[in-house]
């Protein structure tokens, strides 16, 4: 397949680029910065002929339009270019960059006949890690893609990153309503790390103790293009099946690197200690954790069913 990949120099995009080339696809890679040397050194010479790269600011649609008009038709577009978190950035920059670049890529792709698109969303689209302290709430657990916001749209307006990701999903839905033969997968990634060993030191109560592997993200992106049997705009939770929290019941008792391993607590134990009063106890499906005490708080069965995705192979 001939695939356009944006954000190819980023943490997730670089992994997706290598995966696409390993699967023998041809890739046109875009980013606002060139591919780093560490990434280029991982691309075999036998794959280099299937890769072309461009440096481009996707908030300006004119260079993007020129690229589409001069390239052979793309079989799919994977849009990963975005500011990945709001820390250290002006919230206006985060929101405007993420929303504008997504609209430009999605709309331009549709204008040039692309029917299959994947975009990076986030578990933060429902308001999570960067929501002001004390204002995070959930109605029902585990979280599905249809999980409602406790205070509806007002919950989304608490941080620029969450709002930008929600708007990107709305843009996808809008385009698919106008173009019934179009489909867009919005992948809600969690904290992306190479493996479990590099995830647990960064586990945090504000993000509900979860993570996802880079390899699993790369496979999800390609499966969002190649899977069959569905149409329209769909969001998919892409999260590891078990939490990565190591330590006691409080944030202060979290295990630090270099400390010996300790008994692993179950998800419900940690949730009750650190999130009590911020979810509806009557809508906590305790059966979700029967036989799997460290099961994550995200239900990823939709991605498994519709994309054929699994975190662990």
Tab-separated table of C-alpha atoms in Angstrom:
chain	number	residue	atom	x	y	z
A	1	UNK	CA	0.000	0.000	0.000
A	2	UNK	CA	0.991	3.613	-0.570
A	3	UNK	CA	0.566	5.428	2.768
A	4	UNK	CA	0.971	9.015	3.907
A	5	UNK	CA	2.312	9.219	7.468
A	6	UNK	CA	2.452	12.485	9.414
A	7	UNK	CA	4.398	12.984	12.629
A	8	UNK	CA	7.004	10.515	11.417
A	9	UNK	CA	9.784	11.983	13.578
A	10	UNK	CA	7.796	11.678	16.807
A	11	UNK	CA	7.870	8.960	19.449
A	12	UNK	CA	4.869	7.101	18.028
A	13	UNK	CA	5.359	8.117	14.399
A	14	UNK	CA	8.891	6.752	14.251
A	15	UNK	CA	7.688	3.355	15.439
A	16	UNK	CA	4.841	3.392	12.940
A	17	UNK	CA	7.223	4.334	10.130
A	18	UNK	CA	9.511	1.377	10.858
A	19	UNK	CA	6.521	-0.963	11.097
A	20	UNK	CA	5.088	0.177	7.756
A	21	UNK	CA	8.420	-0.319	6.029
A	22	UNK	CA	8.865	-3.736	7.646
A	23	UNK	CA	5.474	-4.689	6.198
A	24	UNK	CA	6.664	-3.670	2.713
A	25	UNK	CA	4.471	-0.592	2.296
A	26	UNK	CA	5.642	2.556	0.543
A	27	UNK	CA	5.565	5.598	2.802
A	28	UNK	CA	5.548	9.342	2.303
A	29	UNK	CA	6.617	10.699	5.698
A	30	UNK	CA	5.862	14.255	6.850
A	31	UNK	CA	6.911	16.174	9.928
A	32	UNK	CA	7.794	19.707	10.923
A	33	UNK	CA	11.370	18.489	11.555
A	34	UNK	CA	13.541	16.056	9.548
A	35	UNK	CA	13.752	12.397	10.498
A	36	UNK	CA	16.388	12.101	13.250
A	37	UNK	CA	19.617	10.241	12.569
A	38	UNK	CA	18.795	7.601	15.191
A	39	UNK	CA	15.677	6.726	13.201
A	40	UNK	CA	17.351	6.846	9.793
A	41	UNK	CA	20.019	4.457	11.060
A	42	UNK	CA	17.318	1.861	11.773
A	43	UNK	CA	15.946	1.854	8.228
A	44	UNK	CA	17.532	-0.920	6.128
A	45	UNK	CA	18.970	0.079	2.778
A	46	UNK	CA	16.536	-2.344	1.151
A	47	UNK	CA	13.616	-0.251	2.479
A	48	UNK	CA	14.938	3.216	1.677
A	49	UNK	CA	13.590	3.166	-1.884
A	50	UNK	CA	10.062	2.847	-0.463
A	51	UNK	CA	10.399	5.971	1.693
A	52	UNK	CA	10.221	9.644	0.797
A	53	UNK	CA	10.294	12.415	3.380
A	54	UNK	CA	9.123	16.009	3.523
A	55	UNK	CA	9.465	18.739	6.147
A	56	UNK	CA	6.165	20.534	6.438
A	57	UNK	CA	4.056	22.614	8.834
A	58	UNK	CA	0.630	21.019	8.584
A	59	UNK	CA	-1.082	24.119	9.949
A	60	UNK	CA	-0.535	25.515	6.441
A	61	UNK	CA	-2.628	23.500	3.991
A	62	UNK	CA	-1.022	24.832	0.801
A	63	UNK	CA	2.168	22.684	0.896
A	64	UNK	CA	-0.015	19.730	1.835
A	65	UNK	CA	-2.251	20.386	-1.162
A	66	UNK	CA	0.809	20.565	-3.416
A	67	UNK	CA	2.025	17.216	-2.091
A	68	UNK	CA	-1.288	15.461	-2.730
A	69	UNK	CA	-1.603	16.935	-6.209
A	70	UNK	CA	1.906	15.809	-7.213
A	71	UNK	CA	1.867	12.347	-5.607
A	72	UNK	CA	0.265	9.173	-6.832
A	73	UNK	CA	-3.002	8.404	-4.972
A	74	UNK	CA	-2.645	7.293	-1.380
A	75	UNK	CA	-4.315	4.074	-0.215
A	76	UNK	CA	-4.436	5.399	3.321
A	77	UNK	CA	-3.395	8.280	5.573
A	78	UNK	CA	-2.086	7.927	9.136
A	79	UNK	CA	-2.095	11.304	10.876
A	80	UNK	CA	0.027	11.336	14.039
A	81	UNK	CA	1.426	14.860	13.923
A	82	UNK	CA	0.426	16.839	17.030
A	83	UNK	CA	1.693	18.455	20.191
A	84	UNK	CA	1.565	15.357	22.444
A	85	UNK	CA	0.798	17.072	25.751
A	86	UNK	CA	0.152	20.583	27.088
A	87	UNK	CA	3.026	20.723	29.553
A	88	UNK	CA	5.278	23.699	28.900
A	89	UNK	CA	3.243	25.012	25.958
A	90	UNK	CA	0.812	27.870	25.627
A	91	UNK	CA	-2.667	26.272	25.681
A	92	UNK	CA	-3.660	28.287	22.621
A	93	UNK	CA	-0.756	26.799	20.703
A	94	UNK	CA	-1.638	23.253	21.776
A	95	UNK	CA	-5.286	23.573	20.834
A	96	UNK	CA	-4.807	25.468	17.585
A	97	UNK	CA	-1.954	23.315	16.299
A	98	UNK	CA	-3.690	20.013	16.988
A	99	UNK	CA	-7.106	21.042	15.703
A	100	UNK	CA	-5.907	22.892	12.601
A	101	UNK	CA	-3.361	20.304	11.485
A	102	UNK	CA	-5.901	17.507	11.893
A	103	UNK	CA	-8.542	19.340	9.887
A	104	UNK	CA	-6.061	20.168	7.149
A	105	UNK	CA	-4.813	16.590	6.803
A	106	UNK	CA	-8.225	14.917	7.013
A	107	UNK	CA	-9.973	17.347	4.696
A	108	UNK	CA	-7.188	17.392	2.111
A	109	UNK	CA	-7.064	13.587	2.102
A	110	UNK	CA	-10.803	13.444	1.473
A	111	UNK	CA	-10.555	16.031	-1.310
A	112	UNK	CA	-8.056	13.772	-3.076
A	113	UNK	CA	-10.146	10.631	-2.749
A	114	UNK	CA	-8.596	8.875	0.254
A	115	UNK	CA	-11.155	6.536	1.843
A	116	UNK	CA	-9.231	5.155	4.824
A	117	UNK	CA	-7.721	7.424	7.460
A	118	UNK	CA	-6.266	6.894	10.930
A	119	UNK	CA	-5.598	9.735	13.361
A	120	UNK	CA	-3.985	9.778	16.788
A	121	UNK	CA	-6.466	10.638	19.490
A	122	UNK	CA	-5.860	10.037	23.184
A	123	UNK	CA	-7.457	8.629	26.307
A	124	UNK	CA	-7.305	12.267	27.374
A	125	UNK	CA	-10.089	13.063	24.917
A	126	UNK	CA	-12.464	12.400	27.806
A	127	UNK	CA	-10.552	14.675	30.176
A	128	UNK	CA	-7.971	12.882	32.293
A	129	UNK	CA	-4.296	13.510	33.037
A	130	UNK	CA	-4.271	17.280	32.512
A	131	UNK	CA	-7.680	18.064	33.978
A	132	UNK	CA	-7.242	20.411	36.968
A	133	UNK	CA	-6.697	18.516	40.192
A	134	UNK	CA	-9.896	17.502	41.947
A	135	UNK	CA	-12.105	17.934	38.876
A	136	UNK	CA	-11.521	14.522	37.284
A	137	UNK	CA	-14.629	12.372	37.485
A	138	UNK	CA	-16.023	9.335	35.709
A	139	UNK	CA	-19.512	7.972	35.682
A	140	UNK	CA	-18.911	4.287	34.918
A	141	UNK	CA	-15.877	2.013	34.998
A	142	UNK	CA	-14.315	0.384	33.047
A	143	UNK	CA	-14.163	3.084	30.384
A	144	UNK	CA	-15.465	2.360	26.911
A	145	UNK	CA	-15.370	4.620	23.864
A	146	UNK	CA	-18.957	5.588	24.678
A	147	UNK	CA	-18.279	6.481	28.326
A	148	UNK	CA	-20.102	9.759	29.057
A	149	UNK	CA	-18.581	12.820	30.637
A	150	UNK	CA	-19.947	13.517	34.097
A	151	UNK	CA	-20.581	17.160	33.297
A	152	UNK	CA	-21.024	16.677	29.537
A	153	UNK	CA	-19.147	19.150	27.364
A	154	UNK	CA	-17.961	21.271	30.291
A	155	UNK	CA	-15.562	18.511	31.297
A	156	UNK	CA	-13.801	18.827	27.960
A	157	UNK	CA	-13.051	22.495	28.394
A	158	UNK	CA	-10.729	22.063	31.356
A	159	UNK	CA	-7.487	21.640	29.394
A	160	UNK	CA	-6.433	22.492	25.866
A	161	UNK	CA	-5.090	19.043	25.003
A	162	UNK	CA	-8.252	17.149	25.933
A	163	UNK	CA	-10.367	19.660	24.075
A	164	UNK	CA	-8.177	19.454	20.968
A	165	UNK	CA	-8.420	15.667	20.843
A	166	UNK	CA	-12.182	15.740	21.289
A	167	UNK	CA	-12.526	18.286	18.491
A	168	UNK	CA	-10.355	16.127	16.217
A	169	UNK	CA	-12.758	13.239	16.763
A	170	UNK	CA	-15.701	15.534	15.999
A	171	UNK	CA	-14.012	16.587	12.764
A	172	UNK	CA	-13.696	12.949	11.754
A	173	UNK	CA	-17.379	12.330	12.462
A	174	UNK	CA	-18.385	15.402	10.473
A	175	UNK	CA	-16.396	14.358	7.405
A	176	UNK	CA	-17.780	10.814	7.510
A	177	UNK	CA	-21.357	12.088	7.659
A	178	UNK	CA	-20.774	14.063	4.473
A	179	UNK	CA	-18.861	11.214	2.771
A	180	UNK	CA	-20.585	7.858	3.509
A	181	UNK	CA	-17.810	5.852	1.801
A	182	UNK	CA	-15.148	7.357	4.080
A	183	UNK	CA	-13.921	5.827	7.310
A	184	UNK	CA	-11.704	7.339	9.978
A	185	UNK	CA	-10.273	5.536	13.000
A	186	UNK	CA	-9.394	7.780	15.952
A	187	UNK	CA	-6.999	5.785	18.111
A	188	UNK	CA	-7.064	6.721	21.780
A	189	UNK	CA	-3.513	5.950	22.856
A	190	UNK	CA	-2.388	5.996	26.466
A	191	UNK	CA	1.152	6.626	27.763
A	192	UNK	CA	3.301	5.084	25.013
A	193	UNK	CA	6.440	3.238	26.080
A	194	UNK	CA	8.641	0.546	24.491
A	195	UNK	CA	7.748	-2.041	27.119
A	196	UNK	CA	6.369	-2.609	30.622
A	197	UNK	CA	9.770	-2.107	32.252
A	198	UNK	CA	9.901	1.455	30.950
A	199	UNK	CA	6.267	2.182	31.790
A	200	UNK	CA	5.819	1.452	35.490
A	201	UNK	CA	8.229	4.171	36.738
A	202	UNK	CA	5.965	6.744	35.023
A	203	UNK	CA	2.633	5.316	36.198
A	204	UNK	CA	0.451	8.024	37.694
A	205	UNK	CA	-2.880	8.085	39.509
A	206	UNK	CA	-4.091	10.978	37.331
A	207	UNK	CA	-3.812	8.749	34.249
A	208	UNK	CA	-5.351	5.689	35.895
A	209	UNK	CA	-2.103	3.709	36.013
A	210	UNK	CA	-2.042	2.567	32.382
A	211	UNK	CA	0.198	2.515	29.317
A	212	UNK	CA	0.498	1.011	25.819
A	213	UNK	CA	3.480	-0.395	23.950
A	214	UNK	CA	4.905	1.329	20.889
A	215	UNK	CA	4.658	-1.910	18.934
A	216	UNK	CA	0.955	-2.230	19.760
A	217	UNK	CA	0.364	1.362	18.618
A	218	UNK	CA	2.125	0.731	15.322
A	219	UNK	CA	0.050	-2.356	14.637
A	220	UNK	CA	-3.160	-0.517	15.521
A	221	UNK	CA	-2.342	2.252	13.041
A	222	UNK	CA	-1.878	-0.180	10.179
A	223	UNK	CA	-4.915	-2.232	11.189
A	224	UNK	CA	-6.962	0.961	11.155
A	225	UNK	CA	-6.174	1.123	7.430
A	226	UNK	CA	-6.276	-2.577	6.482
A	227	UNK	CA	-9.154	-3.938	8.598
A	228	UNK	CA	-12.514	-4.513	6.952
A	229	UNK	CA	-16.200	-4.702	7.846
A	230	UNK	CA	-16.811	-1.215	9.211
A	231	UNK	CA	-17.393	2.325	7.959
A	232	UNK	CA	-17.784	5.836	9.345
A	233	UNK	CA	-15.902	7.528	12.161
A	234	UNK	CA	-14.971	5.364	15.124
A	235	UNK	CA	-12.881	5.900	18.241
A	236	UNK	CA	-10.863	3.008	19.654
A	237	UNK	CA	-9.224	2.600	23.061
A	238	UNK	CA	-5.632	1.422	22.529
A	239	UNK	CA	-4.358	0.553	26.011
A	240	UNK	CA	-2.394	-2.316	27.548
A	241	UNK	CA	-4.607	-4.967	29.194
A	242	UNK	CA	-3.146	-4.520	32.695
A	243	UNK	CA	-2.134	-1.538	34.805
A	244	UNK	CA	1.544	-0.681	35.349
A	245	UNK	CA	1.229	0.625	38.910
A	246	UNK	CA	3.854	-0.753	41.302
A	247	UNK	CA	3.850	0.244	44.929
A	248	UNK	CA	1.400	0.823	47.740
A	249	UNK	CA	-1.996	2.440	48.002
A	250	UNK	CA	-0.795	6.037	47.932
A	251	UNK	CA	1.143	8.130	45.453
A	252	UNK	CA	3.873	8.556	48.070
A	253	UNK	CA	4.335	4.777	48.331
A	254	UNK	CA	4.866	4.293	44.596
A	255	UNK	CA	7.850	2.098	43.835
A	256	UNK	CA	10.912	3.954	42.588
A	257	UNK	CA	13.520	2.699	40.147
A	258	UNK	CA	16.211	0.756	41.976
A	259	UNK	CA	13.876	-0.355	44.756
A	260	UNK	CA	13.124	-4.077	45.149
A	261	UNK	CA	9.981	-5.550	43.671
A	262	UNK	CA	6.987	-5.749	45.970
A	263	UNK	CA	3.609	-7.457	45.899
A	264	UNK	CA	1.489	-6.065	43.061
A	265	UNK	CA	-1.807	-4.557	44.177
A	266	UNK	CA	-5.037	-5.067	42.273
A	267	UNK	CA	-6.656	-2.292	40.271
A	268	UNK	CA	-9.700	-1.995	42.527
A	269	UNK	CA	-7.517	-1.675	45.635
A	270	UNK	CA	-5.568	1.226	44.184
A	271	UNK	CA	-8.674	2.808	42.659
A	272	UNK	CA	-10.553	2.781	45.968
A	273	UNK	CA	-7.612	4.377	47.750
A	274	UNK	CA	-6.785	7.105	45.224
A	275	UNK	CA	-10.057	7.800	43.369
A	276	UNK	CA	-12.720	7.321	46.022
A	277	UNK	CA	-15.645	9.671	45.509
A	278	UNK	CA	-14.752	10.487	41.898
A	279	UNK	CA	-16.713	7.723	40.177
A	280	UNK	CA	-20.189	6.268	40.569
A	281	UNK	CA	-19.784	3.216	42.803
A	282	UNK	CA	-23.096	1.884	41.529
A	283	UNK	CA	-21.713	1.864	37.982
A	284	UNK	CA	-18.430	0.174	38.849
A	285	UNK	CA	-18.521	-3.204	37.107
A	286	UNK	CA	-16.514	-5.277	39.569
A	287	UNK	CA	-17.055	-8.342	37.413
A	288	UNK	CA	-14.621	-6.810	34.920
A	289	UNK	CA	-11.783	-7.702	37.311
A	290	UNK	CA	-12.884	-11.219	38.313
A	291	UNK	CA	-9.922	-13.520	37.788
A	292	UNK	CA	-7.844	-10.571	36.475
A	293	UNK	CA	-7.212	-8.294	39.474
A	294	UNK	CA	-4.783	-5.981	37.627
A	295	UNK	CA	-6.946	-5.537	34.547
A	296	UNK	CA	-6.831	-2.002	33.159
A	297	UNK	CA	-9.655	0.511	33.512
A	298	UNK	CA	-10.114	0.728	29.723
A	299	UNK	CA	-12.206	-1.709	27.719
A	300	UNK	CA	-10.400	-2.299	24.411
A	301	UNK	CA	-12.742	-4.991	23.116
A	302	UNK	CA	-14.000	-2.687	20.360
A	303	UNK	CA	-10.506	-2.449	18.832
A	304	UNK	CA	-10.099	-6.202	19.186
A	305	UNK	CA	-13.451	-6.848	17.494
A	306	UNK	CA	-13.355	-4.274	14.694
A	307	UNK	CA	-9.644	-3.878	13.968
A	308	UNK	CA	-8.427	-7.342	14.903
A	309	UNK	CA	-6.022	-5.643	17.331
A	310	UNK	CA	-4.488	-7.119	20.458
A	311	UNK	CA	-1.893	-5.483	22.665
A	312	UNK	CA	0.182	-8.613	23.145
A	313	UNK	CA	0.911	-11.058	20.342
